[in-house]
Amino acid sequence: MRLPVWLLRAAPFALLVTLVALVPLALRGANAQPSGRLPVVTSTTVFVDMIERVGGDRVEAFSMVPSGADPHTFQPTPQDVQRASRARVAIWNGLGLDETVEEAVVELGIPKLVTVTLSAGIEPIADEAADDEDLAENAEGHGHAEGNPHLWLDPTLAMRYVEQIRDALAEADPANAATYQLNADRYQAELAELDAFALGEIATIPPERRKLVTFHNAFPYLARHFGLEVVGVVLTSPGREPSAGEIAELVTRLREQQIPTVYKEPQFNARILELAARDAGVQVKSLYSDALDQQVQSYVDLMRHNVTALVEGLR
Ligand SMILES: [Zn+2]
């Protein structure tokens, strides 16, 4: 059977009309919020907690990087990206922590997406690992050399994050701006209390024992704020295992500096650090940094856990 010429000519046009008609429908579908809550996408579970504290029951926050995973090396699946397509607000840390997931969301081209970078406007500490040959090469294409991204582990900088989150939610959802303001004020008061508690606890560690050896370089802001010194880091760049020589050097440093405790982090396999600690005869405890898990489910819990681990390990 041959199709009439008019149908052959009309078919592409009809298809186009149908597609054009379907686009707004698809967009409405993508942005539909059955719960009525403001959908917010972010990178890690730590920021989900902060966003939920500020947004309360007005927001629905979700992280691209799952609980207990390392954001530095995480590659989102198509399902993760699909879920993000509903977002009206995107909240990233910046400084190279979450650029992979951010890029995936940028590629979606979500219209009117309110985007905020939490570390913006805060002077970062230079990342020592950026001097590394690997990263220096990388720095041309990526932003890893901009500075260390783990600002939130200093509670006073976490309070700056809260202001950024409050402003982003208010911009996307002005009708609830007063609620976001109230929630942010309450949360910041709690963070100020947390900070006072932490300063008091860490002050009980003798100054000569305030030395920190951690798995990855996540604690320079925490160390600066609380008067600790980072003397060693196992993982000098994301995804690269340390060499035997680097481990031997670490063991020597642990002995020389008489480090009482080294710190693993739950999102990393700690085997290497545990072997080094055994060789040097020091104990291993854990600190939380980039990820929450079943044991530690909020930023406040994370900081309380860390303070206790520091005091117990170093005092
Ligand atoms: Zn990190």
Tab-separated table of C-alpha atoms and ligand atoms in Angstrom:
chain	number	residue	atom	x	y	z
A	1	MET	CA	0.000	0.000	0.000
A	2	ARG	CA	1.238	3.483	-0.814
A	3	LEU	CA	0.473	6.367	1.484
A	4	PRO	CA	-1.109	9.443	-0.111
A	5	VAL	CA	1.377	12.237	-0.733
A	6	TRP	CA	-0.483	14.684	1.542
A	7	LEU	CA	-0.129	12.281	4.465
A	8	LEU	CA	3.598	11.831	3.858
A	9	ARG	CA	4.025	15.606	3.809
A	10	ALA	CA	1.793	16.172	6.800
A	11	ALA	CA	3.197	13.409	8.994
A	12	PRO	CA	6.430	15.131	10.084
A	13	PHE	CA	4.465	18.314	10.763
A	14	ALA	CA	1.842	16.461	12.767
A	15	LEU	CA	4.592	14.756	14.755
A	16	LEU	CA	6.184	18.126	15.473
A	17	VAL	CA	2.865	19.593	16.618
A	18	THR	CA	2.321	16.625	18.903
A	19	LEU	CA	5.837	16.940	20.368
A	20	VAL	CA	5.449	20.678	20.950
A	21	ALA	CA	2.138	20.021	22.660
A	22	LEU	CA	3.730	17.364	24.856
A	23	VAL	CA	6.701	19.453	26.023
A	24	PRO	CA	4.837	21.675	28.505
A	25	LEU	CA	3.062	18.579	29.779
A	26	ALA	CA	6.395	16.845	30.343
A	27	LEU	CA	7.807	19.904	32.110
A	28	ARG	CA	4.751	20.173	34.321
A	29	GLY	CA	5.095	16.490	35.066
A	30	ALA	CA	8.778	16.905	35.911
A	31	ASN	CA	8.127	19.762	38.308
A	32	ALA	CA	4.990	18.361	39.848
A	33	GLN	CA	5.215	18.085	43.618
A	34	PRO	CA	2.636	15.619	44.830
A	35	SER	CA	3.699	16.393	48.411
A	36	GLY	CA	3.491	20.147	47.814
A	37	ARG	CA	7.028	20.432	49.153
A	38	LEU	CA	9.861	22.367	47.523
A	39	PRO	CA	12.186	19.781	45.894
A	40	VAL	CA	15.840	20.518	46.680
A	41	VAL	CA	18.781	18.560	45.284
A	42	THR	CA	22.190	18.543	46.956
A	43	SER	CA	25.325	16.418	46.953
A	44	THR	CA	25.708	14.823	50.387
A	45	THR	CA	23.563	13.632	53.295
A	46	VAL	CA	25.239	16.219	55.577
A	47	PHE	CA	23.713	19.014	53.488
A	48	VAL	CA	20.347	17.207	53.314
A	49	ASP	CA	20.220	17.415	57.099
A	50	MET	CA	21.084	21.148	57.096
A	51	ILE	CA	18.481	21.850	54.377
A	52	GLU	CA	15.812	19.912	56.306
A	53	ARG	CA	16.590	21.890	59.462
A	54	VAL	CA	16.095	25.179	57.592
A	55	GLY	CA	13.240	24.030	55.344
A	56	GLY	CA	11.321	21.967	57.875
A	57	ASP	CA	8.248	20.314	56.374
A	58	ARG	CA	8.180	22.809	53.489
A	59	VAL	CA	11.031	21.114	51.621
A	60	GLU	CA	11.900	17.702	50.274
A	61	ALA	CA	15.708	17.462	50.132
A	62	PHE	CA	17.617	14.594	48.586
A	63	SER	CA	21.306	13.894	48.019
A	64	MET	CA	22.874	12.676	44.803
A	65	VAL	CA	25.592	10.918	46.832
A	66	PRO	CA	24.058	8.199	49.018
A	67	SER	CA	24.577	7.843	52.766
A	68	GLY	CA	28.018	6.475	53.591
A	69	ALA	CA	29.572	7.160	50.148
A	70	ASP	CA	32.557	9.351	49.218
A	71	PRO	CA	31.423	12.463	47.285
A	72	HIS	CA	34.900	13.137	45.841
A	73	THR	CA	34.782	10.077	43.605
A	74	PHE	CA	31.036	9.376	43.313
A	75	GLN	CA	29.566	8.995	39.821
A	76	PRO	CA	25.779	9.469	39.698
A	77	THR	CA	23.652	6.828	37.966
A	78	PRO	CA	21.000	7.798	35.380
A	79	GLN	CA	18.384	7.125	38.112
A	80	ASP	CA	20.054	9.644	40.467
A	81	VAL	CA	20.104	12.219	37.685
A	82	GLN	CA	16.489	11.471	36.756
A	83	ARG	CA	15.430	12.107	40.339
A	84	ALA	CA	17.253	15.445	40.302
A	85	SER	CA	15.248	16.607	37.281
A	86	ARG	CA	12.351	17.506	39.612
A	87	ALA	CA	14.452	19.921	41.672
A	88	ARG	CA	13.658	23.615	41.935
A	89	VAL	CA	16.673	24.381	44.126
A	90	ALA	CA	20.212	22.976	43.774
A	91	ILE	CA	22.645	23.373	46.675
A	92	TRP	CA	26.302	22.517	46.128
A	93	ASN	CA	29.374	22.819	48.320
A	94	GLY	CA	31.782	23.880	45.571
A	95	LEU	CA	35.616	23.795	45.690
A	96	GLY	CA	35.651	20.508	43.782
A	97	LEU	CA	33.813	18.409	46.404
A	98	ASP	CA	30.725	17.774	44.312
A	99	GLU	CA	31.416	19.020	40.811
A	100	THR	CA	30.600	15.674	39.163
A	101	VAL	CA	27.034	15.623	40.457
A	102	GLU	CA	26.668	19.376	39.915
A	103	GLU	CA	27.684	19.002	36.263
A	104	ALA	CA	25.131	16.201	35.802
A	105	VAL	CA	22.369	18.458	37.138
A	106	VAL	CA	23.531	21.469	35.086
A	107	GLU	CA	23.266	19.294	31.972
A	108	LEU	CA	19.583	18.717	32.698
A	109	GLY	CA	19.001	22.417	31.991
A	110	ILE	CA	16.169	22.681	34.530
A	111	PRO	CA	14.362	25.998	33.910
A	112	LYS	CA	14.414	28.578	36.749
A	113	LEU	CA	16.507	26.316	38.990
A	114	VAL	CA	17.780	28.340	41.970
A	115	THR	CA	21.417	27.298	42.450
A	116	VAL	CA	23.661	28.150	45.386
A	117	THR	CA	27.288	27.347	46.207
A	118	LEU	CA	27.682	27.042	49.982
A	119	SER	CA	31.397	27.826	50.078
A	120	ALA	CA	30.991	31.024	48.017
A	121	GLY	CA	32.275	34.153	49.735
A	122	ILE	CA	34.381	32.266	52.301
A	123	GLU	CA	38.181	32.363	51.943
A	124	PRO	CA	39.279	28.721	51.537
A	125	ILE	CA	42.376	27.121	53.037
A	126	ALA	CA	44.768	26.035	50.261
A	127	ASP	CA	44.574	22.290	49.692
A	128	GLU	CA	48.011	20.786	50.270
A	129	ALA	CA	47.135	17.973	47.912
A	130	ALA	CA	46.830	20.572	45.149
A	131	ASP	CA	50.639	20.758	45.119
A	132	ASP	CA	50.626	17.104	44.174
A	133	GLU	CA	51.706	16.381	40.604
A	134	ASP	CA	48.501	14.466	39.877
A	135	LEU	CA	46.304	17.320	40.960
A	136	ALA	CA	48.425	20.054	39.414
A	137	GLU	CA	47.827	18.387	36.059
A	138	ASN	CA	44.176	18.005	36.860
A	139	ALA	CA	43.827	21.622	37.906
A	140	GLU	CA	43.762	22.833	34.315
A	141	GLY	CA	40.461	21.150	33.624
A	142	HIS	CA	39.019	20.878	37.134
A	143	GLY	CA	38.678	23.057	40.160
A	144	HIS	CA	40.512	20.942	42.739
A	145	ALA	CA	43.268	23.511	43.166
A	146	GLU	CA	40.832	26.200	44.370
A	147	GLY	CA	41.094	25.225	48.022
A	148	ASN	CA	40.063	22.603	50.547
A	149	PRO	CA	36.282	22.074	50.314
A	150	HIS	CA	35.445	20.849	53.877
A	151	LEU	CA	34.409	24.184	55.382
A	152	TRP	CA	31.342	22.839	57.224
A	153	LEU	CA	33.473	20.957	59.771
A	154	ASP	CA	34.076	24.347	61.436
A	155	PRO	CA	30.676	25.060	63.102
A	156	THR	CA	31.046	28.823	62.584
A	157	LEU	CA	31.375	28.199	58.831
A	158	ALA	CA	28.436	25.756	58.988
A	159	MET	CA	26.448	28.750	60.265
A	160	ARG	CA	27.400	30.622	57.067
A	161	TYR	CA	26.126	27.605	55.091
A	162	VAL	CA	22.801	27.896	56.947
A	163	GLU	CA	22.452	31.526	55.806
A	164	GLN	CA	23.061	30.498	52.196
A	165	ILE	CA	20.492	27.678	52.453
A	166	ARG	CA	17.923	30.037	54.027
A	167	ASP	CA	18.374	32.582	51.230
A	168	ALA	CA	18.153	29.968	48.459
A	169	LEU	CA	14.929	28.478	49.857
A	170	ALA	CA	13.418	31.951	50.300
A	171	GLU	CA	14.306	32.890	46.723
A	172	ALA	CA	12.641	29.779	45.292
A	173	ASP	CA	9.678	29.899	47.674
A	174	PRO	CA	9.125	33.500	48.888
A	175	ALA	CA	5.743	32.606	50.408
A	176	ASN	CA	7.541	30.636	53.135
A	177	ALA	CA	10.512	33.005	53.604
A	178	ALA	CA	9.492	33.879	57.183
A	179	THR	CA	9.424	30.189	58.132
A	180	TYR	CA	12.885	29.621	56.637
A	181	GLN	CA	14.185	32.646	58.538
A	182	LEU	CA	12.759	31.396	61.849
A	183	ASN	CA	14.052	27.850	61.336
A	184	ALA	CA	17.500	29.158	60.347
A	185	ASP	CA	17.679	31.382	63.441
A	186	ARG	CA	16.813	28.462	65.711
A	187	TYR	CA	19.286	26.164	63.992
A	188	GLN	CA	22.058	28.738	64.190
A	189	ALA	CA	21.446	29.171	67.916
A	190	GLU	CA	21.820	25.398	68.283
A	191	LEU	CA	25.040	25.466	66.238
A	192	ALA	CA	26.423	28.268	68.412
A	193	GLU	CA	25.719	26.100	71.485
A	194	LEU	CA	27.348	23.133	69.791
A	195	ASP	CA	30.410	25.257	69.049
A	196	ALA	CA	30.700	26.448	72.658
A	197	PHE	CA	30.448	22.834	73.861
A	198	ALA	CA	33.104	21.708	71.364
A	199	LEU	CA	35.521	24.532	72.241
A	200	GLY	CA	35.158	23.695	75.939
A	201	GLU	CA	35.777	19.977	75.379
A	202	ILE	CA	38.767	20.382	73.070
A	203	ALA	CA	40.330	22.866	75.503
A	204	THR	CA	40.763	19.910	77.885
A	205	ILE	CA	43.243	18.228	75.476
A	206	PRO	CA	46.837	19.145	76.461
A	207	PRO	CA	48.249	21.500	73.759
A	208	GLU	CA	51.170	19.172	72.923
A	209	ARG	CA	48.695	16.369	72.148
A	210	ARG	CA	46.427	18.330	69.789
A	211	LYS	CA	47.787	16.547	66.715
A	212	LEU	CA	45.541	15.148	64.053
A	213	VAL	CA	46.217	12.264	61.650
A	214	THR	CA	43.197	11.538	59.460
A	215	PHE	CA	42.294	9.393	56.486
A	216	HIS	CA	41.613	12.147	53.970
A	217	ASN	CA	42.314	15.868	54.197
A	218	ALA	CA	38.885	16.873	55.512
A	219	PHE	CA	39.787	18.607	58.758
A	220	PRO	CA	41.904	21.741	58.167
A	221	TYR	CA	38.984	24.092	59.015
A	222	LEU	CA	38.028	22.078	62.099
A	223	ALA	CA	41.690	22.027	63.166
A	224	ARG	CA	42.155	25.765	62.637
A	225	HIS	CA	38.990	26.634	64.535
A	226	PHE	CA	39.659	24.357	67.509
A	227	GLY	CA	43.423	24.844	67.736
A	228	LEU	CA	44.487	21.410	66.485
A	229	GLU	CA	47.317	20.686	64.062
A	230	VAL	CA	46.910	18.342	61.067
A	231	VAL	CA	50.200	16.403	61.030
A	232	GLY	CA	49.293	13.592	58.632
A	233	VAL	CA	46.806	12.499	55.978
A	234	VAL	CA	46.690	8.984	54.489
A	235	LEU	CA	44.820	9.744	51.260
A	236	THR	CA	46.525	12.706	49.625
A	237	SER	CA	44.271	12.834	46.566
A	238	PRO	CA	40.785	11.419	45.932
A	239	GLY	CA	40.737	7.840	44.724
A	240	ARG	CA	44.515	7.312	44.888
A	241	GLU	CA	45.801	4.657	47.320
A	242	PRO	CA	48.966	5.654	49.202
A	243	SER	CA	52.228	3.938	48.217
A	244	ALA	CA	54.195	1.635	50.539
A	245	GLY	CA	56.757	4.437	50.915
A	246	GLU	CA	54.113	6.924	52.007
A	247	ILE	CA	52.759	4.451	54.566
A	248	ALA	CA	56.260	3.835	55.964
A	249	GLU	CA	56.739	7.587	56.244
A	250	LEU	CA	53.422	7.876	58.076
A	251	VAL	CA	54.424	5.180	60.583
A	252	THR	CA	57.692	7.049	61.244
A	253	ARG	CA	55.810	10.301	61.755
A	254	LEU	CA	53.327	8.659	64.156
A	255	ARG	CA	56.238	7.396	66.274
A	256	GLU	CA	58.285	10.618	66.130
A	257	GLN	CA	55.393	12.905	66.972
A	258	GLN	CA	54.082	10.473	69.628
A	259	ILE	CA	50.588	10.536	68.135
A	260	PRO	CA	48.241	8.700	70.521
A	261	THR	CA	45.379	8.087	68.057
A	262	VAL	CA	44.805	8.155	64.299
A	263	TYR	CA	41.396	8.693	62.722
A	264	LYS	CA	39.652	6.672	60.064
A	265	GLU	CA	36.448	7.851	58.345
A	266	PRO	CA	33.423	5.588	57.814
A	267	GLN	CA	33.178	6.155	54.044
A	268	PHE	CA	36.690	4.826	53.433
A	269	ASN	CA	38.178	1.352	53.803
A	270	ALA	CA	40.525	1.816	56.763
A	271	ARG	CA	42.782	-1.230	56.203
A	272	ILE	CA	45.878	0.810	55.296
A	273	LEU	CA	45.530	3.157	58.243
A	274	GLU	CA	44.884	0.258	60.630
A	275	LEU	CA	48.062	-1.509	59.460
A	276	ALA	CA	50.106	1.689	59.892
A	277	ALA	CA	48.594	2.247	63.338
A	278	ARG	CA	49.427	-1.309	64.378
A	279	ASP	CA	53.049	-0.886	63.223
A	280	ALA	CA	53.332	2.379	65.153
A	281	GLY	CA	51.467	1.029	68.177
A	282	VAL	CA	48.732	3.672	68.200
A	283	GLN	CA	44.956	3.327	68.472
A	284	VAL	CA	42.410	3.979	65.707
A	285	LYS	CA	39.178	5.922	66.177
A	286	SER	CA	36.743	7.370	63.653
A	287	LEU	CA	35.830	10.895	62.621
A	288	TYR	CA	32.892	11.811	60.397
A	289	SER	CA	33.459	14.232	57.529
A	290	ASP	CA	31.645	14.071	54.167
A	291	ALA	CA	28.921	11.521	54.874
A	292	LEU	CA	26.350	10.572	57.488
A	293	ASP	CA	25.291	6.954	58.121
A	294	GLN	CA	22.965	4.910	60.343
A	295	GLN	CA	24.978	5.701	63.494
A	296	VAL	CA	25.374	9.438	62.875
A	297	GLN	CA	22.339	10.951	61.186
A	298	SER	CA	22.717	14.716	61.528
A	299	TYR	CA	25.359	17.425	61.347
A	300	VAL	CA	24.994	18.119	65.079
A	301	ASP	CA	25.466	14.404	65.851
A	302	LEU	CA	28.468	14.338	63.496
A	303	MET	CA	30.161	17.191	65.378
A	304	ARG	CA	29.330	15.708	68.773
A	305	HIS	CA	30.721	12.348	67.674
A	306	ASN	CA	33.906	14.039	66.415
A	307	VAL	CA	34.445	16.064	69.581
A	308	THR	CA	34.047	12.966	71.750
A	309	ALA	CA	36.389	10.956	69.502
A	310	LEU	CA	39.005	13.735	69.615
A	311	VAL	CA	38.846	14.155	73.380
A	312	GLU	CA	38.900	10.393	74.054
A	313	GLY	CA	41.673	9.812	71.535
A	314	LEU	CA	44.033	12.678	72.282
A	315	ARG	CA	43.564	13.743	75.904
B	1	ZN	ZN	36.106	15.031	51.651
